[in-house]
mmCIF file of C-alpha atoms and ligand atoms in Angstrom:
data_model
loop_
_atom_site.group_PDB
_atom_site.id
_atom_site.type_symbol
_atom_site.label_atom_id
_atom_site.label_comp_id
_atom_site.label_asym_id
_atom_site.label_seq_id
_atom_site.Cartn_x
_atom_site.Cartn_y
_atom_site.Cartn_z
ATOM 1 C CA MET T 1 0.008 0.034 -0.005
ATOM 2 C CA ASP T 2 1.296 3.408 -0.735
ATOM 3 C CA ASN T 3 0.759 6.864 0.589
ATOM 4 C CA THR T 4 -1.044 8.124 -2.509
ATOM 5 C CA THR T 5 -4.122 6.005 -1.415
ATOM 6 C CA GLU T 6 -5.512 8.783 0.630
ATOM 7 C CA MET T 7 -5.005 11.229 -2.193
ATOM 8 C CA LYS T 8 -7.608 9.670 -4.367
ATOM 9 C CA SER T 9 -10.913 11.344 -3.924
ATOM 10 C CA THR T 10 -13.170 9.275 -6.236
ATOM 11 C CA ALA T 11 -13.102 5.671 -5.122
ATOM 12 C CA LYS T 12 -13.019 5.024 -1.344
ATOM 13 C CA ALA T 13 -9.855 3.179 -0.408
ATOM 14 C CA ASN T 14 -10.859 -0.029 1.389
ATOM 15 C CA PHE T 15 -9.021 -1.425 4.441
ATOM 16 C CA LYS T 16 -9.674 -4.692 6.118
ATOM 17 C CA ILE T 17 -8.988 -4.447 9.834
ATOM 18 C CA ALA T 18 -9.049 -7.394 12.194
ATOM 19 C CA VAL T 19 -10.500 -6.029 15.528
ATOM 20 C CA LEU T 20 -9.561 -8.090 18.610
ATOM 21 C CA PRO T 21 -10.965 -6.311 21.635
ATOM 22 C CA GLY T 22 -9.869 -8.996 24.204
ATOM 23 C CA ASP T 23 -10.308 -8.600 27.958
ATOM 24 C CA GLY T 24 -10.836 -5.987 30.725
ATOM 25 C CA ILE T 25 -11.061 -2.436 29.261
ATOM 26 C CA GLY T 26 -10.261 -3.788 25.792
ATOM 27 C CA PRO T 27 -13.777 -3.802 24.408
ATOM 28 C CA GLU T 28 -14.622 -0.187 25.566
ATOM 29 C CA VAL T 29 -11.387 1.455 24.557
ATOM 30 C CA MET T 30 -11.644 -0.421 21.217
ATOM 31 C CA GLU T 31 -15.098 1.047 20.587
ATOM 32 C CA ALA T 32 -13.648 4.514 21.378
ATOM 33 C CA ALA T 33 -10.875 3.919 18.746
ATOM 34 C CA GLN T 34 -13.345 2.810 16.143
ATOM 35 C CA ARG T 35 -15.436 5.950 16.851
ATOM 36 C CA VAL T 36 -12.241 8.008 15.997
ATOM 37 C CA LEU T 37 -11.428 5.873 12.933
ATOM 38 C CA SER T 38 -15.073 6.559 11.719
ATOM 39 C CA ALA T 39 -14.246 10.234 11.787
ATOM 40 C CA VAL T 40 -10.962 9.608 9.998
ATOM 41 C CA SER T 41 -12.739 7.586 7.286
ATOM 42 C CA LYS T 42 -15.225 10.471 6.617
ATOM 43 C CA LYS T 43 -12.473 13.078 6.419
ATOM 44 C CA PHE T 44 -10.082 11.081 4.245
ATOM 45 C CA ASN T 45 -12.743 9.271 2.224
ATOM 46 C CA LEU T 46 -11.671 5.794 3.342
ATOM 47 C CA HIS T 47 -13.654 2.637 4.045
ATOM 48 C CA PHE T 48 -12.626 0.557 7.107
ATOM 49 C CA GLU T 49 -14.047 -3.011 6.987
ATOM 50 C CA TYR T 50 -13.923 -4.549 10.458
ATOM 51 C CA GLY T 51 -13.805 -8.267 11.186
ATOM 52 C CA HIS T 52 -14.139 -9.120 14.926
ATOM 53 C CA GLY T 53 -12.269 -11.952 16.506
ATOM 54 C CA LEU T 54 -11.878 -13.367 20.007
ATOM 55 C CA ILE T 55 -8.589 -13.633 21.984
ATOM 56 C CA GLY T 56 -7.455 -14.153 25.503
ATOM 57 C CA GLY T 57 -9.849 -14.601 28.297
ATOM 58 C CA ALA T 58 -12.868 -13.775 26.052
ATOM 59 C CA ALA T 59 -11.866 -16.623 23.705
ATOM 60 C CA LEU T 60 -11.209 -19.071 26.582
ATOM 61 C CA ASP T 61 -14.630 -18.301 28.019
ATOM 62 C CA ALA T 62 -16.369 -18.837 24.594
ATOM 63 C CA MET T 63 -14.196 -21.512 22.921
ATOM 64 C CA ASP T 64 -11.840 -22.882 25.610
ATOM 65 C CA THR T 65 -8.781 -21.701 23.752
ATOM 66 C CA PRO T 66 -6.996 -18.309 24.022
ATOM 67 C CA LEU T 67 -6.288 -18.103 20.380
ATOM 68 C CA PRO T 68 -8.944 -19.787 18.122
ATOM 69 C CA GLU T 69 -8.161 -20.712 14.559
ATOM 70 C CA ASP T 70 -10.816 -18.309 13.311
ATOM 71 C CA THR T 71 -8.982 -15.438 14.840
ATOM 72 C CA LEU T 72 -5.724 -16.318 13.382
ATOM 73 C CA HIS T 73 -7.361 -16.652 9.948
ATOM 74 C CA LEU T 74 -9.063 -13.285 10.339
ATOM 75 C CA CYS T 75 -5.700 -11.623 11.138
ATOM 76 C CA ARG T 76 -3.875 -13.266 8.319
ATOM 77 C CA SER T 77 -6.435 -12.061 5.867
ATOM 78 C CA ALA T 78 -6.551 -8.506 7.203
ATOM 79 C CA ASP T 79 -4.457 -5.393 6.211
ATOM 80 C CA ALA T 80 -3.842 -4.705 9.901
ATOM 81 C CA VAL T 81 -4.727 -6.083 13.404
ATOM 82 C CA LEU T 82 -6.036 -3.708 16.029
ATOM 83 C CA LEU T 83 -5.821 -5.422 19.449
ATOM 84 C CA GLY T 84 -7.304 -4.267 22.817
ATOM 85 C CA SER T 85 -5.652 -6.064 25.687
ATOM 86 C CA VAL T 86 -5.701 -9.624 27.162
ATOM 87 C CA GLY T 87 -5.762 -11.176 30.618
ATOM 88 C CA GLY T 88 -7.258 -10.767 33.978
ATOM 89 C CA PRO T 89 -7.476 -12.545 37.369
ATOM 90 C CA LYS T 90 -10.193 -14.826 36.209
ATOM 91 C CA TRP T 91 -7.652 -16.724 33.959
ATOM 92 C CA ASP T 92 -4.465 -16.363 36.075
ATOM 93 C CA ALA T 93 -4.598 -19.844 37.580
ATOM 94 C CA LEU T 94 -4.620 -21.602 34.189
ATOM 95 C CA PRO T 95 -1.406 -23.464 33.028
ATOM 96 C CA PRO T 96 0.866 -21.019 31.192
ATOM 97 C CA GLU T 97 0.209 -22.316 27.713
ATOM 98 C CA LYS T 98 -3.492 -21.565 28.163
ATOM 99 C CA ARG T 99 -3.251 -18.199 29.912
ATOM 100 C CA PRO T 100 -4.318 -15.266 27.790
ATOM 101 C CA GLU T 101 -0.874 -13.767 27.785
ATOM 102 C CA ARG T 102 1.236 -16.699 26.659
ATOM 103 C CA GLY T 103 -1.473 -18.668 24.826
ATOM 104 C CA GLY T 104 -3.100 -15.707 23.318
ATOM 105 C CA LEU T 105 -0.950 -12.730 22.878
ATOM 106 C CA LEU T 106 2.545 -14.308 22.631
ATOM 107 C CA ALA T 107 1.151 -17.104 20.382
ATOM 108 C CA LEU T 108 -0.379 -14.465 18.135
ATOM 109 C CA ARG T 109 2.855 -12.520 17.967
ATOM 110 C CA LYS T 110 4.671 -15.805 17.117
ATOM 111 C CA GLN T 111 2.059 -16.970 14.488
ATOM 112 C CA LEU T 112 2.172 -13.589 12.675
ATOM 113 C CA ASN T 113 5.935 -13.537 12.955
ATOM 114 C CA LEU T 114 5.852 -10.116 14.510
ATOM 115 C CA PHE T 115 9.532 -9.368 15.179
ATOM 116 C CA ALA T 116 9.718 -5.699 16.214
ATOM 117 C CA ASN T 117 7.677 -3.879 18.784
ATOM 118 C CA LEU T 118 7.721 -0.191 18.603
ATOM 119 C CA ARG T 119 6.823 1.842 21.681
ATOM 120 C CA PRO T 120 6.996 5.509 21.286
ATOM 121 C CA VAL T 121 6.877 7.717 24.361
ATOM 122 C CA ARG T 122 6.429 11.424 24.539
ATOM 123 C CA VAL T 123 5.971 13.717 27.607
ATOM 124 C CA TYR T 124 3.331 16.038 26.196
ATOM 125 C CA PRO T 125 3.856 19.565 27.456
ATOM 126 C CA SER T 126 0.192 20.011 28.242
ATOM 127 C CA ILE T 127 0.256 17.091 30.726
ATOM 128 C CA ALA T 128 3.941 17.236 31.749
ATOM 129 C CA HIS T 129 2.970 18.189 35.336
ATOM 130 C CA LEU T 130 1.807 14.501 35.640
ATOM 131 C CA SER T 131 5.204 13.121 35.060
ATOM 132 C CA PRO T 132 6.756 11.415 38.039
ATOM 133 C CA LEU T 133 10.015 13.254 37.188
ATOM 134 C CA ASN T 134 10.467 16.888 38.064
ATOM 135 C CA SER T 135 10.604 19.513 35.431
ATOM 136 C CA ARG T 136 14.415 19.769 35.656
ATOM 137 C CA ARG T 137 14.686 16.189 34.262
ATOM 138 C CA LEU T 138 12.238 16.990 31.498
ATOM 139 C CA GLU T 139 14.062 20.125 30.334
ATOM 140 C CA ASN T 140 15.365 18.595 27.096
ATOM 141 C CA GLY T 141 11.882 17.269 26.230
ATOM 142 C CA VAL T 142 11.189 13.546 26.180
ATOM 143 C CA ASP T 143 10.369 11.907 22.720
ATOM 144 C CA LEU T 144 11.844 8.426 22.550
ATOM 145 C CA LEU T 145 11.074 5.252 20.715
ATOM 146 C CA THR T 146 11.882 1.837 22.066
ATOM 147 C CA VAL T 147 12.291 -0.874 19.342
ATOM 148 C CA ARG T 148 12.033 -4.113 21.189
ATOM 149 C CA GLU T 149 12.862 -7.455 19.437
ATOM 150 C CA LEU T 150 9.766 -9.543 19.893
ATOM 151 C CA SER T 151 10.131 -12.905 18.345
ATOM 152 C CA GLY T 152 13.150 -14.368 20.248
ATOM 153 C CA GLY T 153 15.314 -14.070 23.318
ATOM 154 C CA ILE T 154 14.476 -15.588 26.682
ATOM 155 C CA TYR T 155 10.670 -15.386 25.864
ATOM 156 C CA PHE T 156 10.852 -18.148 23.258
ATOM 157 C CA GLY T 157 14.371 -19.819 23.732
ATOM 158 C CA GLU T 158 14.434 -23.610 24.297
ATOM 159 C CA PRO T 159 14.694 -25.484 26.556
ATOM 160 C CA LYS T 160 12.122 -23.946 28.868
ATOM 161 C CA GLU T 161 10.686 -25.924 31.753
ATOM 162 C CA LYS T 162 9.525 -25.857 35.278
ATOM 163 C CA CYS T 163 9.920 -28.736 37.831
ATOM 164 C CA ASP T 164 9.052 -28.845 41.449
ATOM 165 C CA THR T 165 12.445 -27.508 42.591
ATOM 166 C CA SER T 166 13.893 -25.850 39.520
ATOM 167 C CA GLY T 167 12.830 -23.624 36.636
ATOM 168 C CA LEU T 168 14.733 -22.992 33.380
ATOM 169 C CA ASP T 169 14.527 -20.392 30.567
ATOM 170 C CA THR T 170 16.970 -20.053 27.616
ATOM 171 C CA MET T 171 18.150 -16.676 26.379
ATOM 172 C CA TYR T 172 18.997 -17.382 22.772
ATOM 173 C CA TYR T 173 19.498 -15.097 19.793
ATOM 174 C CA ASP T 174 20.805 -15.873 16.306
ATOM 175 C CA LYS T 175 22.445 -13.147 14.334
ATOM 176 C CA GLN T 176 19.735 -12.920 11.639
ATOM 177 C CA THR T 177 17.080 -12.207 14.215
ATOM 178 C CA ILE T 178 19.248 -9.360 15.680
ATOM 179 C CA SER T 179 20.119 -7.953 12.287
ATOM 180 C CA ARG T 180 16.467 -7.890 11.190
ATOM 181 C CA VAL T 181 15.280 -5.762 14.020
ATOM 182 C CA ALA T 182 18.431 -3.606 14.085
ATOM 183 C CA ARG T 183 17.793 -2.523 10.525
ATOM 184 C CA LEU T 184 14.351 -1.470 11.373
ATOM 185 C CA ALA T 185 15.694 0.505 14.285
ATOM 186 C CA PHE T 186 18.336 2.225 12.234
ATOM 187 C CA GLU T 187 15.647 3.197 9.801
ATOM 188 C CA ALA T 188 13.368 4.563 12.427
ATOM 189 C CA ALA T 189 16.292 6.594 13.786
ATOM 190 C CA GLY T 190 16.980 7.882 10.332
ATOM 191 C CA ARG T 191 13.371 9.201 10.212
ATOM 192 C CA ARG T 192 13.738 10.815 13.602
ATOM 193 C CA ARG T 193 16.778 12.433 15.286
ATOM 194 C CA ASN T 194 19.533 10.013 13.929
ATOM 195 C CA LYS T 195 20.460 8.620 17.291
ATOM 196 C CA LEU T 196 20.375 4.930 18.161
ATOM 197 C CA THR T 197 21.166 3.485 21.499
ATOM 198 C CA SER T 198 21.520 -0.244 21.527
ATOM 199 C CA VAL T 199 20.946 -1.709 24.992
ATOM 200 C CA ASP T 200 22.334 -5.047 26.122
ATOM 201 C CA LYS T 201 24.188 -6.725 28.953
ATOM 202 C CA ALA T 202 27.451 -7.533 27.043
ATOM 203 C CA ASN T 203 29.499 -7.372 30.137
ATOM 204 C CA VAL T 204 27.876 -10.700 31.474
ATOM 205 C CA LEU T 205 25.749 -12.292 28.694
ATOM 206 C CA TYR T 206 27.018 -14.130 25.623
ATOM 207 C CA SER T 207 23.889 -13.542 23.753
ATOM 208 C CA SER T 208 24.526 -9.867 24.320
ATOM 209 C CA LEU T 209 28.074 -10.149 22.890
ATOM 210 C CA LEU T 210 26.481 -11.385 19.789
ATOM 211 C CA TRP T 211 23.865 -8.694 19.864
ATOM 212 C CA ARG T 212 26.459 -5.926 19.960
ATOM 213 C CA GLU T 213 28.439 -7.584 17.177
ATOM 214 C CA ALA T 214 25.418 -7.921 14.948
ATOM 215 C CA VAL T 215 24.351 -4.291 15.625
ATOM 216 C CA GLU T 216 27.955 -2.992 14.879
ATOM 217 C CA GLU T 217 27.937 -4.918 11.554
ATOM 218 C CA ILE T 218 24.748 -3.168 10.398
ATOM 219 C CA ALA T 219 25.856 0.300 11.420
ATOM 220 C CA PRO T 220 27.883 1.079 8.259
ATOM 221 C CA GLU T 221 24.734 0.706 6.206
ATOM 222 C CA TYR T 222 23.326 3.772 8.085
ATOM 223 C CA PRO T 223 26.166 6.316 8.263
ATOM 224 C CA LYS T 224 23.954 9.255 9.254
ATOM 225 C CA VAL T 225 22.776 7.432 12.317
ATOM 226 C CA GLU T 226 24.963 7.828 15.389
ATOM 227 C CA LEU T 227 25.136 4.517 17.248
ATOM 228 C CA ASP T 228 26.045 4.068 20.893
ATOM 229 C CA HIS T 229 25.746 1.062 23.235
ATOM 230 C CA MET T 230 24.534 1.031 26.799
ATOM 231 C CA TYR T 231 24.265 -1.704 29.498
ATOM 232 C CA VAL T 232 20.722 -2.342 30.416
ATOM 233 C CA ASP T 233 21.185 -1.522 34.111
ATOM 234 C CA ASN T 234 22.578 1.840 33.213
ATOM 235 C CA ALA T 235 19.830 2.466 30.564
ATOM 236 C CA ALA T 236 17.276 1.890 33.320
ATOM 237 C CA MET T 237 18.977 4.588 35.327
ATOM 238 C CA GLN T 238 19.481 6.972 32.471
ATOM 239 C CA MET T 239 15.722 6.704 31.659
ATOM 240 C CA ILE T 240 15.181 8.426 34.957
ATOM 241 C CA VAL T 241 18.120 10.711 35.183
ATOM 242 C CA ASN T 242 18.092 12.055 31.671
ATOM 243 C CA PRO T 243 15.345 10.651 29.395
ATOM 244 C CA GLY T 244 15.876 13.397 26.951
ATOM 245 C CA GLN T 245 19.131 11.937 25.684
ATOM 246 C CA PHE T 246 17.356 9.045 23.967
ATOM 247 C CA ASP T 247 15.883 9.082 20.455
ATOM 248 C CA VAL T 248 15.642 5.370 19.506
ATOM 249 C CA ILE T 249 16.467 2.569 21.859
ATOM 250 C CA LEU T 250 17.020 -0.916 20.338
ATOM 251 C CA THR T 251 17.053 -3.880 22.605
ATOM 252 C CA GLY T 252 16.025 -7.523 23.121
ATOM 253 C CA ASN T 253 12.808 -8.974 24.145
ATOM 254 C CA LEU T 254 13.087 -9.055 27.917
ATOM 255 C CA PHE T 255 15.116 -5.878 28.296
ATOM 256 C CA GLY T 256 12.597 -4.162 25.971
ATOM 257 C CA ASP T 257 9.671 -5.374 27.973
ATOM 258 C CA ILE T 258 11.110 -3.821 31.072
ATOM 259 C CA LEU T 259 12.536 -0.597 29.602
ATOM 260 C CA SER T 260 9.435 0.215 27.612
ATOM 261 C CA ASP T 261 7.278 -0.113 30.856
ATOM 262 C CA GLU T 262 9.747 2.155 32.554
ATOM 263 C CA SER T 263 9.655 4.706 29.753
ATOM 264 C CA ALA T 264 5.826 4.461 29.859
ATOM 265 C CA ALA T 265 5.881 5.877 33.334
ATOM 266 C CA LEU T 266 7.345 9.149 32.023
ATOM 267 C CA PRO T 267 4.175 10.813 30.627
ATOM 268 C CA GLY T 268 2.446 10.102 34.030
ATOM 269 C CA SER T 269 -0.141 7.690 32.713
ATOM 270 C CA LEU T 270 -0.069 4.283 30.992
ATOM 271 C CA GLY T 271 -3.214 5.299 29.335
ATOM 272 C CA VAL T 272 -1.616 7.324 26.638
ATOM 273 C CA LEU T 273 0.841 4.772 25.101
ATOM 274 C CA PRO T 274 0.351 3.047 21.892
ATOM 275 C CA SER T 275 2.529 0.312 20.308
ATOM 276 C CA ALA T 276 3.039 -1.316 16.957
ATOM 277 C CA SER T 277 4.345 -4.872 16.358
ATOM 278 C CA LEU T 278 5.710 -5.201 12.882
ATOM 279 C CA GLY T 279 6.193 -8.495 11.083
ATOM 280 C CA ASP T 280 6.849 -9.544 7.516
ATOM 281 C CA SER T 281 3.255 -9.314 6.431
ATOM 282 C CA VAL T 282 0.485 -8.044 8.579
ATOM 283 C CA HIS T 283 1.223 -5.814 11.573
ATOM 284 C CA LEU T 284 -0.451 -5.534 14.997
ATOM 285 C CA PHE T 285 -1.247 -2.479 16.997
ATOM 286 C CA GLU T 286 -2.118 -2.383 20.658
ATOM 287 C CA PRO T 287 -1.907 -0.168 23.721
ATOM 288 C CA ALA T 288 1.226 -0.628 25.744
ATOM 289 C CA GLY T 289 -0.749 -0.744 29.015
ATOM 290 C CA GLY T 290 -2.667 -3.773 30.352
ATOM 291 C CA SER T 291 -6.363 -4.916 30.449
ATOM 292 C CA ALA T 292 -6.915 -3.056 33.808
ATOM 293 C CA PRO T 293 -9.635 -5.306 34.921
ATOM 294 C CA ASP T 294 -10.522 -3.115 37.918
ATOM 295 C CA LEU T 295 -11.612 -0.290 35.484
ATOM 296 C CA ALA T 296 -13.461 -2.619 33.033
ATOM 297 C CA GLY T 297 -17.031 -1.676 32.216
ATOM 298 C CA LEU T 298 -16.984 1.589 34.239
ATOM 299 C CA ASP T 299 -16.586 4.089 31.436
ATOM 300 C CA LYS T 300 -13.463 5.289 33.141
ATOM 301 C CA ALA T 301 -10.605 3.844 31.192
ATOM 302 C CA ASN T 302 -8.399 6.192 29.074
ATOM 303 C CA PRO T 303 -9.060 5.400 25.496
ATOM 304 C CA VAL T 304 -6.079 7.515 24.221
ATOM 305 C CA ALA T 305 -3.584 4.570 24.094
ATOM 306 C CA GLN T 306 -6.003 2.660 21.923
ATOM 307 C CA ILE T 307 -6.670 5.702 19.715
ATOM 308 C CA LEU T 308 -3.021 6.423 19.245
ATOM 309 C CA SER T 309 -2.526 2.664 18.466
ATOM 310 C CA ALA T 310 -5.069 3.206 15.648
ATOM 311 C CA ALA T 311 -2.925 6.128 14.532
ATOM 312 C CA MET T 312 0.132 3.993 14.380
ATOM 313 C CA MET T 313 -1.984 1.475 12.484
ATOM 314 C CA CYS T 314 -2.825 4.141 9.969
ATOM 315 C CA GLU T 315 0.827 5.186 9.566
ATOM 316 C CA TYR T 316 2.701 1.817 9.676
ATOM 317 C CA GLY T 317 -0.011 -0.633 8.732
ATOM 318 C CA LEU T 318 -2.117 1.123 6.103
ATOM 319 C CA GLY T 319 0.124 3.843 4.554
ATOM 320 C CA LEU T 320 -2.016 6.695 5.764
ATOM 321 C CA PRO T 321 0.301 9.156 7.377
ATOM 322 C CA ASP T 322 -2.046 12.016 7.145
ATOM 323 C CA ALA T 323 -4.837 10.155 8.909
ATOM 324 C CA ALA T 324 -2.285 9.201 11.538
ATOM 325 C CA ALA T 325 -1.304 12.847 11.980
ATOM 326 C CA ALA T 326 -4.929 13.942 12.201
ATOM 327 C CA ILE T 327 -5.544 11.598 15.007
ATOM 328 C CA ARG T 328 -2.527 12.684 16.982
ATOM 329 C CA LYS T 329 -3.362 16.291 16.611
ATOM 330 C CA ALA T 330 -6.944 15.577 17.884
ATOM 331 C CA VAL T 331 -5.619 13.729 20.869
ATOM 332 C CA GLU T 332 -3.249 16.595 21.715
ATOM 333 C CA GLN T 333 -6.268 18.946 21.379
ATOM 334 C CA SER T 334 -8.142 16.906 24.031
ATOM 335 C CA PHE T 335 -5.221 17.279 26.401
ATOM 336 C CA THR T 336 -5.008 21.058 25.972
ATOM 337 C CA GLU T 337 -8.801 21.391 26.480
ATOM 338 C CA GLY T 338 -8.666 19.231 29.433
ATOM 339 C CA ILE T 339 -11.193 16.609 28.089
ATOM 340 C CA CYS T 340 -9.423 13.798 29.751
ATOM 341 C CA THR T 341 -10.109 10.668 31.937
ATOM 342 C CA ALA T 342 -9.215 10.912 35.641
ATOM 343 C CA ASP T 343 -5.678 9.497 35.173
ATOM 344 C CA LEU T 344 -4.632 12.650 33.330
ATOM 345 C CA LEU T 345 -6.325 15.163 35.681
ATOM 346 C CA SER T 346 -4.612 14.939 39.044
ATOM 347 C CA GLY T 347 -4.451 18.361 40.627
ATOM 348 C CA SER T 348 -6.460 19.936 37.794
ATOM 349 C CA GLU T 349 -9.757 21.770 38.023
ATOM 350 C CA SER T 350 -11.523 20.050 35.270
ATOM 351 C CA PRO T 351 -13.890 17.240 36.026
ATOM 352 C CA ALA T 352 -13.005 13.825 34.666
ATOM 353 C CA ALA T 353 -14.542 12.741 31.338
ATOM 354 C CA GLY T 354 -15.665 9.286 30.681
ATOM 355 C CA THR T 355 -14.131 6.908 28.034
ATOM 356 C CA THR T 356 -16.984 7.712 25.597
ATOM 357 C CA GLN T 357 -16.951 11.376 26.162
ATOM 358 C CA VAL T 358 -13.145 11.429 25.417
ATOM 359 C CA ALA T 359 -13.581 9.497 22.334
ATOM 360 C CA GLN T 360 -16.437 11.713 21.144
ATOM 361 C CA ALA T 361 -14.429 14.805 21.744
ATOM 362 C CA ILE T 362 -11.388 13.497 19.828
ATOM 363 C CA ALA T 363 -13.567 12.188 16.962
ATOM 364 C CA GLY T 364 -15.167 15.657 16.928
ATOM 365 C CA TYR T 365 -11.872 17.436 16.371
ATOM 366 C CA ILE T 366 -11.314 15.491 13.113
ATOM 367 C CA ILE T 367 -13.145 17.356 10.614
HETATM 368 C C1 IPM M 401 3.820 -6.555 26.852
HETATM 369 C C2 IPM M 401 3.262 -7.491 27.902
HETATM 370 C C3 IPM M 401 3.505 -8.896 27.425
HETATM 371 C C4 IPM M 401 5.014 -9.137 27.164
HETATM 372 C C5 IPM M 401 2.805 -9.984 28.230
HETATM 373 C C6 IPM M 401 1.336 -9.654 28.475
HETATM 374 C C7 IPM M 401 3.065 -11.291 27.634
HETATM 375 O O1 IPM M 401 3.868 -7.296 29.078
HETATM 376 O O2 IPM M 401 3.277 -6.538 25.757
HETATM 377 O O3 IPM M 401 4.886 -5.913 27.164
HETATM 378 O O4 IPM M 401 5.650 -9.438 28.215
HETATM 379 O O5 IPM M 401 5.491 -9.021 26.132
HETATM 380 MN MN1 MN M 402 5.266 -5.631 29.166
#
C-alpha cells in the first residue's frame, strides 16, 4: 500500500481491519478507537471494513482456547490487526500455555511473525505536570522510541521448563534475528533524530556479545545514524536521570519489555501509550498498558492509548500518514482542552470525562 491511497478522492480506499478487543477495558477502548476511525474515514474518504475476533480470556470463555483458529485466519487475511488487551485475574490460575498472555498474545505474535515492537513515548507539554520526574529532568523534552525485539530471546528460547524444585529459561539469539530488528531501528532513527542506543548486557551475557556484534555490523549501512551502546542497568537509570538523551532505543525481548514499561511511566499515565508490532506481512497495533480489569465496564478507562494505536496502524499498517497525523493532533487538542479521563487530571480543576466522552471529543476534532 502506498501513501497516495488517501489522495484519491473518487473511489474510497478500502481497508480490512481485524479487531480483537480482548479482555478488561479492551472492548470499551476499542469502541472508542473505532469511533475516532470513523471520523477519519469520513475526512479522508476511506472505508474501514472490520472483522471481529476473540482472543485471550474472552476466547477461553467462549471456545476454551486463548487463540482460536478463526481469529488467526481473520488476522492473516486483514490489512492490519487492532488489538485491545488480554488477561485478567479470572484466568491467572490456568497453566501457562493456556493463559491469555502466553497462549493468546505471545502465540499470536509468534504466528504472525511479529519481530519488532515499537513503543513511542512522549511527555506532552500540556500534561507534563503529571510526570513522576521533576521539570528539571524533563528540560530537554522527552520523545523516545523503544524498538524491542519481539520474536526471540528468553521469551521463546528452548529449553524452557519448570519442575518442582527448579525452573529454566533459555536466552537465545541468532544473528539474523538481531540484524532484522536492528535494520528497522536504524531506519526509524533515520526518520527521527538520527540517534540509536543499543541496549544489552554484554559485560555478562554471551547472547549480548552477539547482539553488539550484529548491531555493529549493520551500522555502516546507516552512516547518518549515530550509534552507541549501553548496558541495560545503566539504561534503566538513564531513563530516569536524563530521558531526553534518547531518540531510538534498540533492545532484546526481555530488556525491551522492562525498559518500555519504565519509559511508559514518564508521561504520567499508562493510558496514553500506543504500540506497533511489525512483522513480515500483517502488523499488529495495541496499547502498551494492560487490560486494567478493575476499570473494566465503568466508562473510566483512558481510550487514548488505543486511539493512538489506531494512529500507528494508519501510519505503519495502512500507509495513511495524514490520517495518523490528524488523530495525533486531535488527541493533543483533547489534552489542551482538558477533556481527559481521571488519570490525566490529578491536581487539575476540570472534572474527569468518561471513556466515551473523550472518544467523542477526539472524533469531533477530526473534521
Ligand atoms: C507486553 C506485555 C506482554 C509481554 C505480556 C502480557 C506477555 O507485558 O506486551 O509488554 O511481556 O510481552
Ligand atoms: Mn510488558
